[in-house]
């Protein structure tokens, strides 16, 4: 919840968010409010959909899709 993250800002602490993040739009929405976005399940889905042979390519493609241009 972005309102919660805005309330944390004055504390000056590092904030990491990570549940349910799977798209670049979600990362961009969080970026002004957190120091890092943790994307786990989205990588697991990519790996499962491409199989073990495409592990590196799956993770790299998802990272590029989530990263800022």
PDB file of N, H, CA, C and O in Angstrom:
ATOM      1  N   UNK A   1       0.839  -1.157   0.000  1.00  0.00           N
ATOM      2  CA  UNK A   1       0.000   0.000   0.000  1.00  0.00           C
ATOM      3  C   UNK A   1       0.900   1.242   0.000  1.00  0.00           C
ATOM      4  O   UNK A   1       1.723   1.420   0.899  1.00  0.00           O
ATOM      5  N   UNK A   2       0.739   2.081  -0.997  1.00  0.00           N
ATOM      6  H   UNK A   2       0.071   1.937  -1.727  1.00  0.00           H
ATOM      7  CA  UNK A   2       1.612   3.246  -1.150  1.00  0.00           C
ATOM      8  C   UNK A   2       1.428   4.258  -0.021  1.00  0.00           C
ATOM      9  O   UNK A   2       2.382   4.945   0.344  1.00  0.00           O
ATOM     10  N   UNK A   3       0.230   4.362   0.534  1.00  0.00           N
ATOM     11  H   UNK A   3      -0.545   3.803   0.237  1.00  0.00           H
ATOM     12  CA  UNK A   3       0.014   5.287   1.652  1.00  0.00           C
ATOM     13  C   UNK A   3       0.871   4.875   2.845  1.00  0.00           C
ATOM     14  O   UNK A   3       1.443   5.729   3.523  1.00  0.00           O
ATOM     15  N   UNK A   4       0.961   3.596   3.099  1.00  0.00           N
ATOM     16  H   UNK A   4       0.497   2.902   2.548  1.00  0.00           H
ATOM     17  CA  UNK A   4       1.799   3.088   4.180  1.00  0.00           C
ATOM     18  C   UNK A   4       3.265   3.419   3.927  1.00  0.00           C
ATOM     19  O   UNK A   4       3.975   3.847   4.836  1.00  0.00           O
ATOM     20  N   UNK A   5       3.715   3.222   2.698  1.00  0.00           N
ATOM     21  H   UNK A   5       3.138   2.873   1.959  1.00  0.00           H
ATOM     22  CA  UNK A   5       5.107   3.522   2.359  1.00  0.00           C
ATOM     23  C   UNK A   5       5.406   5.008   2.501  1.00  0.00           C
ATOM     24  O   UNK A   5       6.503   5.374   2.922  1.00  0.00           O
ATOM     25  N   UNK A   6       4.453   5.872   2.159  1.00  0.00           N
ATOM     26  H   UNK A   6       3.562   5.574   1.817  1.00  0.00           H
ATOM     27  CA  UNK A   6       4.645   7.319   2.333  1.00  0.00           C
ATOM     28  C   UNK A   6       4.780   7.676   3.819  1.00  0.00           C
ATOM     29  O   UNK A   6       5.541   8.574   4.178  1.00  0.00           O
ATOM     30  N   UNK A   7       4.044   6.976   4.670  1.00  0.00           N
ATOM     31  H   UNK A   7       3.425   6.247   4.379  1.00  0.00           H
ATOM     32  CA  UNK A   7       4.146   7.237   6.111  1.00  0.00           C
ATOM     33  C   UNK A   7       5.507   6.817   6.656  1.00  0.00           C
ATOM     34  O   UNK A   7       5.972   7.378   7.649  1.00  0.00           O
ATOM     35  N   UNK A   8       6.148   5.843   6.025  1.00  0.00           N
ATOM     36  H   UNK A   8       5.770   5.388   5.219  1.00  0.00           H
ATOM     37  CA  UNK A   8       7.461   5.393   6.481  1.00  0.00           C
ATOM     38  C   UNK A   8       8.590   6.335   6.090  1.00  0.00           C
ATOM     39  O   UNK A   8       9.627   6.368   6.753  1.00  0.00           O
ATOM     40  N   UNK A   9       8.402   7.091   5.035  1.00  0.00           N
ATOM     41  H   UNK A   9       7.560   7.064   4.497  1.00  0.00           H
ATOM     42  CA  UNK A   9       9.467   7.941   4.488  1.00  0.00           C
ATOM     43  C   UNK A   9      10.137   8.833   5.534  1.00  0.00           C
ATOM     44  O   UNK A   9      11.366   8.909   5.545  1.00  0.00           O
ATOM     45  N   UNK A  10       9.400   9.504   6.405  1.00  0.00           N
ATOM     46  H   UNK A  10       8.402   9.442   6.396  1.00  0.00           H
ATOM     47  CA  UNK A  10      10.055  10.386   7.379  1.00  0.00           C
ATOM     48  C   UNK A  10      10.960   9.660   8.374  1.00  0.00           C
ATOM     49  O   UNK A  10      11.780  10.297   9.036  1.00  0.00           O
ATOM     50  N   UNK A  11      10.823   8.355   8.488  1.00  0.00           N
ATOM     51  H   UNK A  11      10.157   7.838   7.950  1.00  0.00           H
ATOM     52  CA  UNK A  11      11.657   7.609   9.433  1.00  0.00           C
ATOM     53  C   UNK A  11      13.099   7.482   8.970  1.00  0.00           C
ATOM     54  O   UNK A  11      13.992   7.206   9.772  1.00  0.00           O
ATOM     55  N   UNK A  12      13.330   7.684   7.665  1.00  0.00           N
ATOM     56  H   UNK A  12      12.606   7.909   7.014  1.00  0.00           H
ATOM     57  CA  UNK A  12      14.688   7.627   7.138  1.00  0.00           C
ATOM     58  C   UNK A  12      15.288   6.232   7.084  1.00  0.00           C
ATOM     59  O   UNK A  12      16.510   6.095   7.026  1.00  0.00           O
ATOM     60  N   UNK A  13      14.480   5.219   7.101  1.00  0.00           N
ATOM     61  H   UNK A  13      13.487   5.330   7.149  1.00  0.00           H
ATOM     62  CA  UNK A  13      14.957   3.832   7.069  1.00  0.00           C
ATOM     63  C   UNK A  13      14.929   3.285   5.647  1.00  0.00           C
ATOM     64  O   UNK A  13      14.184   3.766   4.793  1.00  0.00           O
ATOM     65  N   UNK A  14      15.740   2.291   5.415  1.00  0.00           N
ATOM     66  H   UNK A  14      16.345   1.900   6.108  1.00  0.00           H
ATOM     67  CA  UNK A  14      15.707   1.594   4.128  1.00  0.00           C
ATOM     68  C   UNK A  14      14.448   0.729   4.083  1.00  0.00           C
ATOM     69  O   UNK A  14      14.144   0.013   5.037  1.00  0.00           O
ATOM     70  N   UNK A  15      13.723   0.800   2.975  1.00  0.00           N
ATOM     71  H   UNK A  15      13.970   1.382   2.200  1.00  0.00           H
ATOM     72  CA  UNK A  15      12.487   0.049   2.822  1.00  0.00           C
ATOM     73  C   UNK A  15      12.613  -0.845   1.594  1.00  0.00           C
ATOM     74  O   UNK A  15      13.014  -0.401   0.518  1.00  0.00           O
ATOM     75  N   UNK A  16      12.262  -2.110   1.782  1.00  0.00           N
ATOM     76  H   UNK A  16      11.936  -2.470   2.656  1.00  0.00           H
ATOM     77  CA  UNK A  16      12.273  -3.086   0.699  1.00  0.00           C
ATOM     78  C   UNK A  16      10.866  -3.644   0.587  1.00  0.00           C
ATOM     79  O   UNK A  16      10.269  -4.029   1.593  1.00  0.00           O
ATOM     80  N   UNK A  17      10.327  -3.693  -0.631  1.00  0.00           N
ATOM     81  H   UNK A  17      10.812  -3.381  -1.448  1.00  0.00           H
ATOM     82  CA  UNK A  17       8.986  -4.234  -0.854  1.00  0.00           C
ATOM     83  C   UNK A  17       9.098  -5.442  -1.769  1.00  0.00           C
ATOM     84  O   UNK A  17       9.970  -5.493  -2.638  1.00  0.00           O
ATOM     85  N   UNK A  18       8.208  -6.423  -1.572  1.00  0.00           N
ATOM     86  H   UNK A  18       7.501  -6.382  -0.867  1.00  0.00           H
ATOM     87  CA  UNK A  18       8.379  -7.574  -2.422  1.00  0.00           C
ATOM     88  C   UNK A  18       7.259  -8.550  -2.622  1.00  0.00           C
ATOM     89  O   UNK A  18       7.464  -9.516  -3.357  1.00  0.00           O
ATOM     90  N   UNK A  19       6.109  -8.395  -2.047  1.00  0.00           N
ATOM     91  H   UNK A  19       5.942  -7.610  -1.450  1.00  0.00           H
ATOM     92  CA  UNK A  19       5.072  -9.399  -2.251  1.00  0.00           C
ATOM     93  C   UNK A  19       4.192  -9.048  -3.438  1.00  0.00           C
ATOM     94  O   UNK A  19       3.593  -7.973  -3.471  1.00  0.00           O
ATOM     95  N   UNK A  20       4.111  -9.940  -4.405  1.00  0.00           N
ATOM     96  H   UNK A  20       4.597 -10.813  -4.378  1.00  0.00           H
ATOM     97  CA  UNK A  20       3.219  -9.756  -5.547  1.00  0.00           C
ATOM     98  C   UNK A  20       3.752  -8.899  -6.676  1.00  0.00           C
ATOM     99  O   UNK A  20       2.995  -8.551  -7.581  1.00  0.00           O
ATOM    100  N   UNK A  21       5.008  -8.553  -6.656  1.00  0.00           N
ATOM    101  H   UNK A  21       5.623  -8.836  -5.920  1.00  0.00           H
ATOM    102  CA  UNK A  21       5.568  -7.716  -7.717  1.00  0.00           C
ATOM    103  C   UNK A  21       5.946  -8.608  -8.901  1.00  0.00           C
ATOM    104  O   UNK A  21       6.730  -9.547  -8.762  1.00  0.00           O
ATOM    105  N   UNK A  22       5.375  -8.296 -10.070  1.00  0.00           N
ATOM    106  H   UNK A  22       4.739  -7.533 -10.183  1.00  0.00           H
ATOM    107  CA  UNK A  22       5.695  -9.120 -11.232  1.00  0.00           C
ATOM    108  C   UNK A  22       5.768  -8.333 -12.531  1.00  0.00           C
ATOM    109  O   UNK A  22       6.045  -8.912 -13.582  1.00  0.00           O
ATOM    110  N   UNK A  23       5.525  -7.024 -12.485  1.00  0.00           N
ATOM    111  H   UNK A  23       5.300  -6.554 -11.631  1.00  0.00           H
ATOM    112  CA  UNK A  23       5.581  -6.238 -13.718  1.00  0.00           C
ATOM    113  C   UNK A  23       6.425  -4.980 -13.517  1.00  0.00           C
ATOM    114  O   UNK A  23       6.661  -4.534 -12.394  1.00  0.00           O
ATOM    115  N   UNK A  24       6.868  -4.429 -14.639  1.00  0.00           N
ATOM    116  H   UNK A  24       6.676  -4.791 -15.551  1.00  0.00           H
ATOM    117  CA  UNK A  24       7.641  -3.186 -14.593  1.00  0.00           C
ATOM    118  C   UNK A  24       6.788  -2.058 -14.021  1.00  0.00           C
ATOM    119  O   UNK A  24       7.295  -1.227 -13.267  1.00  0.00           O
ATOM    120  N   UNK A  25       5.507  -2.015 -14.364  1.00  0.00           N
ATOM    121  H   UNK A  25       5.095  -2.690 -14.976  1.00  0.00           H
ATOM    122  CA  UNK A  25       4.630  -0.959 -13.855  1.00  0.00           C
ATOM    123  C   UNK A  25       4.577  -0.982 -12.330  1.00  0.00           C
ATOM    124  O   UNK A  25       4.556   0.071 -11.692  1.00  0.00           O
ATOM    125  N   UNK A  26       4.555  -2.169 -11.750  1.00  0.00           N
ATOM    126  H   UNK A  26       4.572  -3.024 -12.268  1.00  0.00           H
ATOM    127  CA  UNK A  26       4.546  -2.280 -10.292  1.00  0.00           C
ATOM    128  C   UNK A  26       5.867  -1.792  -9.703  1.00  0.00           C
ATOM    129  O   UNK A  26       5.875  -1.097  -8.687  1.00  0.00           O
ATOM    130  N   UNK A  27       6.970  -2.148 -10.327  1.00  0.00           N
ATOM    131  H   UNK A  27       6.964  -2.713 -11.153  1.00  0.00           H
ATOM    132  CA  UNK A  27       8.287  -1.697  -9.860  1.00  0.00           C
ATOM    133  C   UNK A  27       8.360  -0.168  -9.954  1.00  0.00           C
ATOM    134  O   UNK A  27       8.832   0.483  -9.023  1.00  0.00           O
ATOM    135  N   UNK A  28       7.903   0.403 -11.059  1.00  0.00           N
ATOM    136  H   UNK A  28       7.519  -0.126 -11.815  1.00  0.00           H
ATOM    137  CA  UNK A  28       7.944   1.850 -11.235  1.00  0.00           C
ATOM    138  C   UNK A  28       7.055   2.560 -10.219  1.00  0.00           C
ATOM    139  O   UNK A  28       7.414   3.634  -9.738  1.00  0.00           O
ATOM    140  N   UNK A  29       5.909   1.985  -9.885  1.00  0.00           N
ATOM    141  H   UNK A  29       5.617   1.112 -10.276  1.00  0.00           H
ATOM    142  CA  UNK A  29       5.021   2.593  -8.892  1.00  0.00           C
ATOM    143  C   UNK A  29       5.671   2.591  -7.513  1.00  0.00           C
ATOM    144  O   UNK A  29       5.490   3.531  -6.739  1.00  0.00           O
ATOM    145  N   UNK A  30       6.417   1.553  -7.206  1.00  0.00           N
ATOM    146  H   UNK A  30       6.564   0.789  -7.835  1.00  0.00           H
ATOM    147  CA  UNK A  30       7.078   1.444  -5.904  1.00  0.00           C
ATOM    148  C   UNK A  30       8.375   2.251  -5.819  1.00  0.00           C
ATOM    149  O   UNK A  30       8.753   2.697  -4.735  1.00  0.00           O
ATOM    150  N   UNK A  31       9.043   2.438  -6.926  1.00  0.00           N
ATOM    151  H   UNK A  31       8.735   2.076  -7.806  1.00  0.00           H
ATOM    152  CA  UNK A  31      10.390   3.024  -6.952  1.00  0.00           C
ATOM    153  C   UNK A  31      10.555   4.303  -6.130  1.00  0.00           C
ATOM    154  O   UNK A  31      11.561   4.432  -5.433  1.00  0.00           O
ATOM    155  N   UNK A  32       9.626   5.245  -6.176  1.00  0.00           N
ATOM    156  H   UNK A  32       8.808   5.139  -6.742  1.00  0.00           H
ATOM    157  CA  UNK A  32       9.827   6.465  -5.384  1.00  0.00           C
ATOM    158  C   UNK A  32       9.715   6.244  -3.870  1.00  0.00           C
ATOM    159  O   UNK A  32      10.085   7.121  -3.089  1.00  0.00           O
ATOM    160  N   UNK A  33       9.215   5.099  -3.461  1.00  0.00           N
ATOM    161  H   UNK A  33       8.914   4.387  -4.096  1.00  0.00           H
ATOM    162  CA  UNK A  33       8.910   4.862  -2.058  1.00  0.00           C
ATOM    163  C   UNK A  33       9.800   3.827  -1.377  1.00  0.00           C
ATOM    164  O   UNK A  33       9.791   3.713  -0.152  1.00  0.00           O
ATOM    165  N   UNK A  34      10.570   3.074  -2.163  1.00  0.00           N
ATOM    166  H   UNK A  34      10.577   3.167  -3.159  1.00  0.00           H
ATOM    167  CA  UNK A  34      11.379   1.997  -1.584  1.00  0.00           C
ATOM    168  C   UNK A  34      12.811   2.078  -2.088  1.00  0.00           C
ATOM    169  O   UNK A  34      13.101   2.738  -3.086  1.00  0.00           O
ATOM    170  N   UNK A  35      13.694   1.398  -1.385  1.00  0.00           N
ATOM    171  H   UNK A  35      13.459   0.862  -0.574  1.00  0.00           H
ATOM    172  CA  UNK A  35      15.089   1.329  -1.803  1.00  0.00           C
ATOM    173  C   UNK A  35      15.339   0.137  -2.714  1.00  0.00           C
ATOM    174  O   UNK A  35      16.301   0.125  -3.483  1.00  0.00           O
ATOM    175  N   UNK A  36      14.470  -0.868  -2.626  1.00  0.00           N
ATOM    176  H   UNK A  36      13.688  -0.858  -2.002  1.00  0.00           H
ATOM    177  CA  UNK A  36      14.610  -2.051  -3.469  1.00  0.00           C
ATOM    178  C   UNK A  36      13.268  -2.742  -3.603  1.00  0.00           C
ATOM    179  O   UNK A  36      12.445  -2.722  -2.687  1.00  0.00           O
ATOM    180  N   UNK A  37      13.063  -3.349  -4.751  1.00  0.00           N
ATOM    181  H   UNK A  37      13.732  -3.365  -5.494  1.00  0.00           H
ATOM    182  CA  UNK A  37      11.869  -4.161  -4.988  1.00  0.00           C
ATOM    183  C   UNK A  37      12.338  -5.605  -5.179  1.00  0.00           C
ATOM    184  O   UNK A  37      13.204  -5.880  -6.009  1.00  0.00           O
ATOM    185  N   UNK A  38      11.766  -6.504  -4.416  1.00  0.00           N
ATOM    186  H   UNK A  38      11.062  -6.280  -3.742  1.00  0.00           H
ATOM    187  CA  UNK A  38      12.141  -7.918  -4.482  1.00  0.00           C
ATOM    188  C   UNK A  38      11.132  -8.637  -5.352  1.00  0.00           C
ATOM    189  O   UNK A  38       9.932  -8.620  -5.079  1.00  0.00           O
ATOM    190  N   UNK A  39      11.630  -9.269  -6.399  1.00  0.00           N
ATOM    191  H   UNK A  39      12.605  -9.283  -6.620  1.00  0.00           H
ATOM    192  CA  UNK A  39      10.762  -9.981  -7.320  1.00  0.00           C
ATOM    193  C   UNK A  39      11.190 -11.444  -7.297  1.00  0.00           C
ATOM    194  O   UNK A  39      12.238 -11.789  -7.843  1.00  0.00           O
ATOM    195  N   UNK A  40      10.404 -12.295  -6.680  1.00  0.00           N
ATOM    196  H   UNK A  40       9.553 -12.015  -6.236  1.00  0.00           H
ATOM    197  CA  UNK A  40      10.764 -13.707  -6.563  1.00  0.00           C
ATOM    198  C   UNK A  40       9.854 -14.612  -7.362  1.00  0.00           C
ATOM    199  O   UNK A  40      10.314 -15.347  -8.236  1.00  0.00           O
ATOM    200  N   UNK A  41       8.570 -14.563  -7.071  1.00  0.00           N
ATOM    201  H   UNK A  41       8.196 -13.966  -6.361  1.00  0.00           H
ATOM    202  CA  UNK A  41       7.613 -15.465  -7.716  1.00  0.00           C
ATOM    203  C   UNK A  41       7.582 -15.282  -9.229  1.00  0.00           C
ATOM    204  O   UNK A  41       7.402 -16.248  -9.970  1.00  0.00           O
ATOM    205  N   UNK A  42       7.755 -14.059  -9.682  1.00  0.00           N
ATOM    206  H   UNK A  42       7.902 -13.275  -9.080  1.00  0.00           H
ATOM    207  CA  UNK A  42       7.743 -13.801 -11.122  1.00  0.00           C
ATOM    208  C   UNK A  42       8.886 -14.547 -11.812  1.00  0.00           C
ATOM    209  O   UNK A  42       8.724 -15.040 -12.929  1.00  0.00           O
ATOM    210  N   UNK A  43      10.040 -14.629 -11.149  1.00  0.00           N
ATOM    211  H   UNK A  43      10.172 -14.229 -10.242  1.00  0.00           H
ATOM    212  CA  UNK A  43      11.162 -15.381 -11.720  1.00  0.00           C
ATOM    213  C   UNK A  43      10.860 -16.877 -11.742  1.00  0.00           C
ATOM    214  O   UNK A  43      11.172 -17.562 -12.716  1.00  0.00           O
ATOM    215  N   UNK A  44      10.261 -17.376 -10.682  1.00  0.00           N
ATOM    216  H   UNK A  44      10.008 -16.820  -9.890  1.00  0.00           H
ATOM    217  CA  UNK A  44       9.924 -18.799 -10.622  1.00  0.00           C
ATOM    218  C   UNK A  44       8.943 -19.144 -11.736  1.00  0.00           C
ATOM    219  O   UNK A  44       9.090 -20.182 -12.382  1.00  0.00           O
ATOM    220  N   UNK A  45       7.947 -18.295 -11.971  1.00  0.00           N
ATOM    221  H   UNK A  45       7.828 -17.453 -11.446  1.00  0.00           H
ATOM    222  CA  UNK A  45       6.988 -18.546 -13.065  1.00  0.00           C
ATOM    223  C   UNK A  45       7.700 -18.571 -14.416  1.00  0.00           C
ATOM    224  O   UNK A  45       7.406 -19.424 -15.253  1.00  0.00           O
ATOM    225  N   UNK A  46       8.634 -17.644 -14.636  1.00  0.00           N
ATOM    226  H   UNK A  46       8.873 -16.951 -13.955  1.00  0.00           H
ATOM    227  CA  UNK A  46       9.372 -17.613 -15.903  1.00  0.00           C
ATOM    228  C   UNK A  46      10.187 -18.887 -16.092  1.00  0.00           C
ATOM    229  O   UNK A  46      10.197 -19.474 -17.174  1.00  0.00           O
ATOM    230  N   UNK A  47      10.861 -19.302 -15.044  1.00  0.00           N
ATOM    231  H   UNK A  47      10.853 -18.825 -14.165  1.00  0.00           H
ATOM    232  CA  UNK A  47      11.694 -20.501 -15.121  1.00  0.00           C
ATOM    233  C   UNK A  47      10.831 -21.720 -15.406  1.00  0.00           C
ATOM    234  O   UNK A  47      11.175 -22.542 -16.256  1.00  0.00           O
ATOM    235  N   UNK A  48       9.722 -21.841 -14.707  1.00  0.00           N
ATOM    236  H   UNK A  48       9.443 -21.174 -14.016  1.00  0.00           H
ATOM    237  CA  UNK A  48       8.825 -22.985 -14.924  1.00  0.00           C
ATOM    238  C   UNK A  48       8.270 -22.994 -16.329  1.00  0.00           C
ATOM    239  O   UNK A  48       8.136 -24.058 -16.933  1.00  0.00           O
ATOM    240  N   UNK A  49       7.943 -21.831 -16.862  1.00  0.00           N
ATOM    241  H   UNK A  49       8.051 -20.967 -16.371  1.00  0.00           H
ATOM    242  CA  UNK A  49       7.337 -21.782 -18.192  1.00  0.00           C
ATOM    243  C   UNK A  49       8.342 -22.106 -19.293  1.00  0.00           C
ATOM    244  O   UNK A  49       7.952 -22.573 -20.363  1.00  0.00           O
ATOM    245  N   UNK A  50       9.624 -21.867 -19.049  1.00  0.00           N
ATOM    246  H   UNK A  50       9.941 -21.488 -18.180  1.00  0.00           H
ATOM    247  CA  UNK A  50      10.646 -22.103 -20.075  1.00  0.00           C
ATOM    248  C   UNK A  50      11.434 -23.386 -19.863  1.00  0.00           C
ATOM    249  O   UNK A  50      12.134 -23.837 -20.770  1.00  0.00           O
ATOM    250  N   UNK A  51      11.332 -23.976 -18.686  1.00  0.00           N
ATOM    251  H   UNK A  51      10.764 -23.609 -17.949  1.00  0.00           H
ATOM    252  CA  UNK A  51      12.070 -25.206 -18.413  1.00  0.00           C
ATOM    253  C   UNK A  51      13.498 -24.939 -17.976  1.00  0.00           C
ATOM    254  O   UNK A  51      13.997 -23.821 -18.109  1.00  0.00           O
ATOM    255  N   UNK A  52      14.151 -25.962 -17.457  1.00  0.00           N
ATOM    256  H   UNK A  52      13.745 -26.869 -17.349  1.00  0.00           H
ATOM    257  CA  UNK A  52      15.505 -25.843 -16.914  1.00  0.00           C
ATOM    258  C   UNK A  52      16.522 -25.442 -17.975  1.00  0.00           C
ATOM    259  O   UNK A  52      17.486 -24.742 -17.667  1.00  0.00           O
ATOM    260  N   UNK A  53      16.328 -25.864 -19.197  1.00  0.00           N
ATOM    261  H   UNK A  53      15.544 -26.433 -19.448  1.00  0.00           H
ATOM    262  CA  UNK A  53      17.293 -25.545 -20.249  1.00  0.00           C
ATOM    263  C   UNK A  53      17.368 -24.038 -20.505  1.00  0.00           C
ATOM    264  O   UNK A  53      18.411 -23.528 -20.913  1.00  0.00           O
ATOM    265  N   UNK A  54      16.271 -23.333 -20.265  1.00  0.00           N
ATOM    266  H   UNK A  54      15.423 -23.748 -19.933  1.00  0.00           H
ATOM    267  CA  UNK A  54      16.244 -21.906 -20.529  1.00  0.00           C
ATOM    268  C   UNK A  54      16.355 -21.061 -19.274  1.00  0.00           C
ATOM    269  O   UNK A  54      15.919 -19.909 -19.260  1.00  0.00           O
ATOM    270  N   UNK A  55      16.932 -21.619 -18.221  1.00  0.00           N
ATOM    271  H   UNK A  55      17.286 -22.554 -18.232  1.00  0.00           H
ATOM    272  CA  UNK A  55      17.001 -20.936 -16.930  1.00  0.00           C
ATOM    273  C   UNK A  55      17.646 -19.558 -17.032  1.00  0.00           C
ATOM    274  O   UNK A  55      17.042 -18.566 -16.626  1.00  0.00           O
ATOM    275  N   UNK A  56      18.840 -19.483 -17.560  1.00  0.00           N
ATOM    276  H   UNK A  56      19.331 -20.289 -17.890  1.00  0.00           H
ATOM    277  CA  UNK A  56      19.553 -18.209 -17.647  1.00  0.00           C
ATOM    278  C   UNK A  56      18.772 -17.225 -18.501  1.00  0.00           C
ATOM    279  O   UNK A  56      18.605 -16.067 -18.118  1.00  0.00           O
ATOM    280  N   UNK A  57      18.299 -17.669 -19.638  1.00  0.00           N
ATOM    281  H   UNK A  57      18.434 -18.609 -19.949  1.00  0.00           H
ATOM    282  CA  UNK A  57      17.564 -16.785 -20.542  1.00  0.00           C
ATOM    283  C   UNK A  57      16.264 -16.300 -19.895  1.00  0.00           C
ATOM    284  O   UNK A  57      15.876 -15.146 -20.075  1.00  0.00           O
ATOM    285  N   UNK A  58      15.594 -17.169 -19.148  1.00  0.00           N
ATOM    286  H   UNK A  58      15.909 -18.106 -19.002  1.00  0.00           H
ATOM    287  CA  UNK A  58      14.336 -16.794 -18.500  1.00  0.00           C
ATOM    288  C   UNK A  58      14.560 -15.717 -17.452  1.00  0.00           C
ATOM    289  O   UNK A  58      13.829 -14.728 -17.401  1.00  0.00           O
ATOM    290  N   UNK A  59      15.564 -15.911 -16.623  1.00  0.00           N
ATOM    291  H   UNK A  59      16.158 -16.714 -16.664  1.00  0.00           H
ATOM    292  CA  UNK A  59      15.848 -14.937 -15.565  1.00  0.00           C
ATOM    293  C   UNK A  59      16.320 -13.619 -16.172  1.00  0.00           C
ATOM    294  O   UNK A  59      15.880 -12.550 -15.749  1.00  0.00           O
ATOM    295  N   UNK A  60      17.194 -13.686 -17.142  1.00  0.00           N
ATOM    296  H   UNK A  60      17.551 -14.554 -17.486  1.00  0.00           H
ATOM    297  CA  UNK A  60      17.691 -12.469 -17.791  1.00  0.00           C
ATOM    298  C   UNK A  60      16.562 -11.697 -18.468  1.00  0.00           C
ATOM    299  O   UNK A  60      16.503 -10.473 -18.354  1.00  0.00           O
ATOM    300  N   UNK A  61      15.678 -12.382 -19.161  1.00  0.00           N
ATOM    301  H   UNK A  61      15.727 -13.377 -19.254  1.00  0.00           H
ATOM    302  CA  UNK A  61      14.562 -11.718 -19.841  1.00  0.00           C
ATOM    303  C   UNK A  61      13.643 -11.034 -18.837  1.00  0.00           C
ATOM    304  O   UNK A  61      13.192  -9.913 -19.072  1.00  0.00           O
ATOM    305  N   UNK A  62      13.362 -11.703 -17.717  1.00  0.00           N
ATOM    306  H   UNK A  62      13.728 -12.613 -17.526  1.00  0.00           H
ATOM    307  CA  UNK A  62      12.490 -11.099 -16.705  1.00  0.00           C
ATOM    308  C   UNK A  62      13.169  -9.889 -16.060  1.00  0.00           C
ATOM    309  O   UNK A  62      12.512  -8.881 -15.801  1.00  0.00           O
ATOM    310  N   UNK A  63      14.462  -9.977 -15.800  1.00  0.00           N
ATOM    311  H   UNK A  63      14.996 -10.797 -16.011  1.00  0.00           H
ATOM    312  CA  UNK A  63      15.184  -8.841 -15.229  1.00  0.00           C
ATOM    313  C   UNK A  63      15.123  -7.645 -16.161  1.00  0.00           C
ATOM    314  O   UNK A  63      14.910  -6.517 -15.719  1.00  0.00           O
ATOM    315  N   UNK A  64      15.308  -7.890 -17.438  1.00  0.00           N
ATOM    316  H   UNK A  64      15.481  -8.807 -17.797  1.00  0.00           H
ATOM    317  CA  UNK A  64      15.274  -6.792 -18.403  1.00  0.00           C
ATOM    318  C   UNK A  64      13.880  -6.195 -18.506  1.00  0.00           C
ATOM    319  O   UNK A  64      13.734  -4.987 -18.694  1.00  0.00           O
ATOM    320  N   UNK A  65      12.855  -7.030 -18.384  1.00  0.00           N
ATOM    321  H   UNK A  65      12.974  -8.011 -18.232  1.00  0.00           H
ATOM    322  CA  UNK A  65      11.481  -6.538 -18.454  1.00  0.00           C
ATOM    323  C   UNK A  65      11.135  -5.673 -17.237  1.00  0.00           C
ATOM    324  O   UNK A  65      10.332  -4.745 -17.338  1.00  0.00           O
ATOM    325  N   UNK A  66      11.738  -5.980 -16.100  1.00  0.00           N
ATOM    326  H   UNK A  66      12.390  -6.734 -16.019  1.00  0.00           H
ATOM    327  CA  UNK A  66      11.441  -5.244 -14.870  1.00  0.00           C
ATOM    328  C   UNK A  66      12.309  -4.014 -14.666  1.00  0.00           C
ATOM    329  O   UNK A  66      11.897  -3.070 -13.991  1.00  0.00           O
ATOM    330  N   UNK A  67      13.496  -4.014 -15.236  1.00  0.00           N
ATOM    331  H   UNK A  67      13.831  -4.780 -15.784  1.00  0.00           H
ATOM    332  CA  UNK A  67      14.459  -2.932 -15.005  1.00  0.00           C
ATOM    333  C   UNK A  67      14.065  -1.654 -15.731  1.00  0.00           C
ATOM    334  O   UNK A  67      13.363  -1.664 -16.742  1.00  0.00           O
ATOM    335  N   UNK A  68      14.544  -0.572 -15.175  1.00  0.00           N
ATOM    336  H   UNK A  68      15.114  -0.565 -14.353  1.00  0.00           H
ATOM    337  CA  UNK A  68      14.331   0.720 -15.826  1.00  0.00           C
ATOM    338  C   UNK A  68      15.075   0.752 -17.152  1.00  0.00           C
ATOM    339  O   UNK A  68      16.146   0.160 -17.284  1.00  0.00           O
ATOM    340  N   UNK A  69      14.514   1.435 -18.121  1.00  0.00           N
ATOM    341  H   UNK A  69      13.644   1.917 -18.014  1.00  0.00           H
ATOM    342  CA  UNK A  69      15.170   1.494 -19.454  1.00  0.00           C
ATOM    343  C   UNK A  69      16.494   2.204 -19.416  1.00  0.00           C
ATOM    344  O   UNK A  69      17.156   2.332 -20.446  1.00  0.00           O
TER     345      UNK A  69
END
